Amino acid sequence: MSRKLPSHLVVLGHPSPDSLNAALARCYVDTAQGVHHHALLRDLYALGFDPLLKESERMPDGATGASSDIQADIDLLRECDVLTFVYPLWFGMPPAIIKGYIDRVLGAGFRVDDLRKSGEGVLRGKRLAVITSSGSRRTWLEEHGMWVSLRQSFDKYLKTVFGFTHCDHYHADAIGDDLGPADAERILMEVGQFARSVCAAAALPVTA
């Protein structure tokens, strides 16, 4: 019996469709589709995604209180094998719309007890990939403790809490208005290589 080809859900958090981040998200999708994987881009700004968590969604007992406007995203999460975030770092942190997506979509119906149940959660066993950019150089982020803080509070935390098997991260630094075509092309090539690496790993059989 042939194994189902992996499916990638790519979540973009940048307001400009002409941004480098948008180009990187499209590059990831095109690369995944180029190796015959399924890949869907969810541009949160273009979709008008509401990042504000509703009180009705904060169920004290952890019961699913998801609003109808995010049900499609929850269904896509259930179906995907790889969840990929693409976003810029603003003031050393992900944009609010990305945090809102985590609060409302990833956290829908999430129970604290899920942390103690190895088989629970719609994301458990899936892969997480992250593509980020920053105006600052990565060395500056590292020197000021922001890089390790981001990796710990976002990548490692999400991987642990939601049960992802792996988290791969690509970062493009020193991105400004003066970014030249050659540097942009280099970054796109590197993201293509990153995407192919994630695709190759996702296609491997899951081992116990």
XYZ file of C-alpha atoms in Angstrom:
208
model
C 0.000 0.000 0.000
C 1.439 3.404 -0.988
C 1.888 5.984 1.737
C -0.145 9.207 1.556
C 1.922 12.166 0.421
C 2.538 14.686 3.229
C 0.386 17.776 3.485
C 1.766 21.190 4.499
C -0.258 24.054 5.983
C 1.686 27.301 5.528
C 0.514 30.188 7.733
C 1.740 33.642 6.690
C 1.677 36.603 9.067
C 2.663 39.715 7.106
C 0.364 42.539 5.966
C 1.989 43.095 2.565
C 1.487 40.635 -0.312
C 4.633 42.129 -1.877
C 6.826 41.495 1.165
C 9.808 39.176 1.335
C 7.860 37.057 3.817
C 5.042 36.579 1.299
C 7.598 35.570 -1.333
C 9.180 33.089 1.090
C 5.790 31.566 1.897
C 5.031 31.141 -1.813
C 8.504 29.685 -2.364
C 7.876 27.089 0.357
C 4.501 26.159 -1.135
C 5.886 25.948 -4.664
C 8.806 23.798 -3.498
C 6.541 21.400 -1.602
C 4.196 21.099 -4.565
C 7.217 20.603 -6.808
C 8.001 17.349 -4.983
C 4.310 16.358 -5.225
C 3.426 17.180 -1.619
C 0.158 18.912 -0.838
C 0.675 22.515 0.315
C -1.857 25.213 1.183
C -1.059 28.850 1.980
C -3.157 30.628 4.612
C -2.393 34.366 4.373
C -3.880 35.609 7.642
C -4.013 39.285 6.680
C -5.525 38.576 3.260
C -8.115 36.357 4.937
C -8.975 39.060 7.462
C -8.185 36.674 10.316
C -9.349 37.998 13.704
C -6.557 37.376 16.252
C -8.646 38.386 19.270
C -9.459 35.477 21.557
C -13.102 35.560 22.642
C -14.211 34.979 26.207
C -16.533 32.248 24.924
C -13.465 30.454 23.550
C -11.755 30.368 26.945
C -13.583 27.365 28.306
C -12.600 26.769 31.951
C -12.895 23.012 31.563
C -10.936 23.002 28.304
C -13.986 22.025 26.281
C -13.989 23.081 22.645
C -15.340 26.596 22.458
C -14.109 27.380 18.952
C -16.005 30.032 17.020
C -17.322 29.230 13.560
C -14.855 31.595 11.849
C -11.872 29.421 12.775
C -13.397 25.997 12.198
C -11.905 25.799 8.704
C -8.435 26.415 10.137
C -8.933 23.758 12.802
C -9.995 21.259 10.129
C -6.889 22.093 8.076
C -4.700 21.537 11.126
C -6.201 18.091 11.584
C -5.425 17.184 7.977
C -1.880 18.529 7.674
C 1.359 16.701 8.435
C 3.514 19.829 8.622
C 2.536 23.217 10.030
C 4.786 26.005 8.749
C 4.741 29.557 10.097
C 6.191 32.425 8.051
C 6.481 35.815 9.755
C 8.793 38.762 10.491
C 10.197 39.564 13.918
C 8.841 42.887 15.111
C 10.472 44.210 18.277
C 11.987 40.762 18.751
C 8.634 38.962 18.724
C 6.169 37.385 16.262
C 3.376 39.679 14.978
C 0.180 39.806 17.020
C -1.747 38.033 14.261
C 0.499 34.963 14.622
C 0.052 34.919 18.401
C -3.699 35.259 17.859
C -3.666 32.295 15.475
C -1.952 30.212 18.143
C -4.396 31.365 20.815
C -7.532 30.795 18.774
C -6.667 27.926 16.404
C -3.906 25.839 17.956
C -5.376 26.392 21.402
C -8.981 25.588 20.472
C -10.225 22.976 22.925
C -6.740 22.495 24.357
C -6.776 21.133 27.887
C -4.032 21.445 30.443
C -4.476 17.712 30.987
C -3.355 17.211 27.374
C 0.186 17.914 28.557
C 0.083 14.654 30.480
C -1.534 12.536 27.764
C 0.974 11.465 25.147
C -1.710 10.417 22.672
C -3.906 13.522 22.861
C -4.041 16.656 20.711
C -4.664 17.219 16.995
C -1.061 18.364 16.439
C 0.711 15.537 18.209
C 3.031 13.650 15.903
C 3.107 16.385 13.252
C 6.128 18.502 12.255
C 6.544 22.216 12.911
C 8.569 24.481 10.605
C 9.236 28.182 11.091
C 10.549 30.761 8.623
C 11.345 34.184 10.072
C 13.009 37.430 9.073
C 14.387 40.389 10.987
C 15.842 43.804 10.295
C 18.519 43.100 12.896
C 21.385 40.740 12.323
C 21.105 37.391 14.045
C 24.383 38.048 15.875
C 22.776 41.152 17.429
C 19.699 39.151 18.414
C 21.947 36.530 19.992
C 24.066 39.082 21.848
C 20.964 40.610 23.438
C 19.386 37.268 24.328
C 16.454 37.688 21.956
C 17.274 34.758 19.699
C 17.447 32.133 22.436
C 14.370 33.678 24.074
C 12.400 33.399 20.835
C 13.493 29.824 20.197
C 12.635 28.825 23.779
C 9.333 30.674 24.114
C 8.013 29.932 20.634
C 9.691 27.001 18.853
C 10.553 24.774 21.793
C 7.452 25.696 23.770
C 5.043 24.948 20.899
C 6.866 21.718 20.082
C 6.609 20.545 23.689
C 3.095 21.704 24.526
C 1.384 20.578 21.322
C 3.425 17.434 20.770
C 5.160 18.202 17.489
C 7.859 15.653 16.707
C 10.318 18.171 15.255
C 10.753 21.903 14.816
C 12.904 23.237 11.960
C 13.709 26.949 11.726
C 15.108 29.142 8.940
C 15.919 32.786 9.651
C 16.798 35.584 7.240
C 18.467 38.519 8.965
C 19.428 42.105 8.113
C 16.337 42.542 5.937
C 15.719 46.180 5.018
C 14.391 48.377 2.255
C 17.837 48.267 0.671
C 17.782 44.484 0.213
C 19.255 43.874 -3.231
C 17.986 41.427 -5.856
C 21.011 39.147 -5.396
C 20.431 38.837 -1.631
C 16.710 38.297 -2.147
C 17.451 35.558 -4.671
C 19.923 33.928 -2.277
C 17.358 33.908 0.534
C 14.702 32.417 -1.742
C 17.154 29.706 -2.785
C 17.942 28.930 0.855
C 14.241 28.730 1.719
C 13.760 26.372 -1.215
C 16.507 24.162 0.196
C 14.946 24.432 3.656
C 11.544 23.415 2.264
C 13.027 20.446 0.411
C 14.712 19.314 3.632
C 11.427 19.542 5.569
C 9.606 17.710 2.769
C 12.202 14.917 2.721
C 11.940 14.449 6.479
C 8.128 14.540 6.397
C 8.087 11.828 3.726
C 10.024 9.381 5.895
C 8.008 6.646 7.635
C 7.112 7.458 11.216
C 9.035 5.260 13.631
C 7.975 4.371 17.133
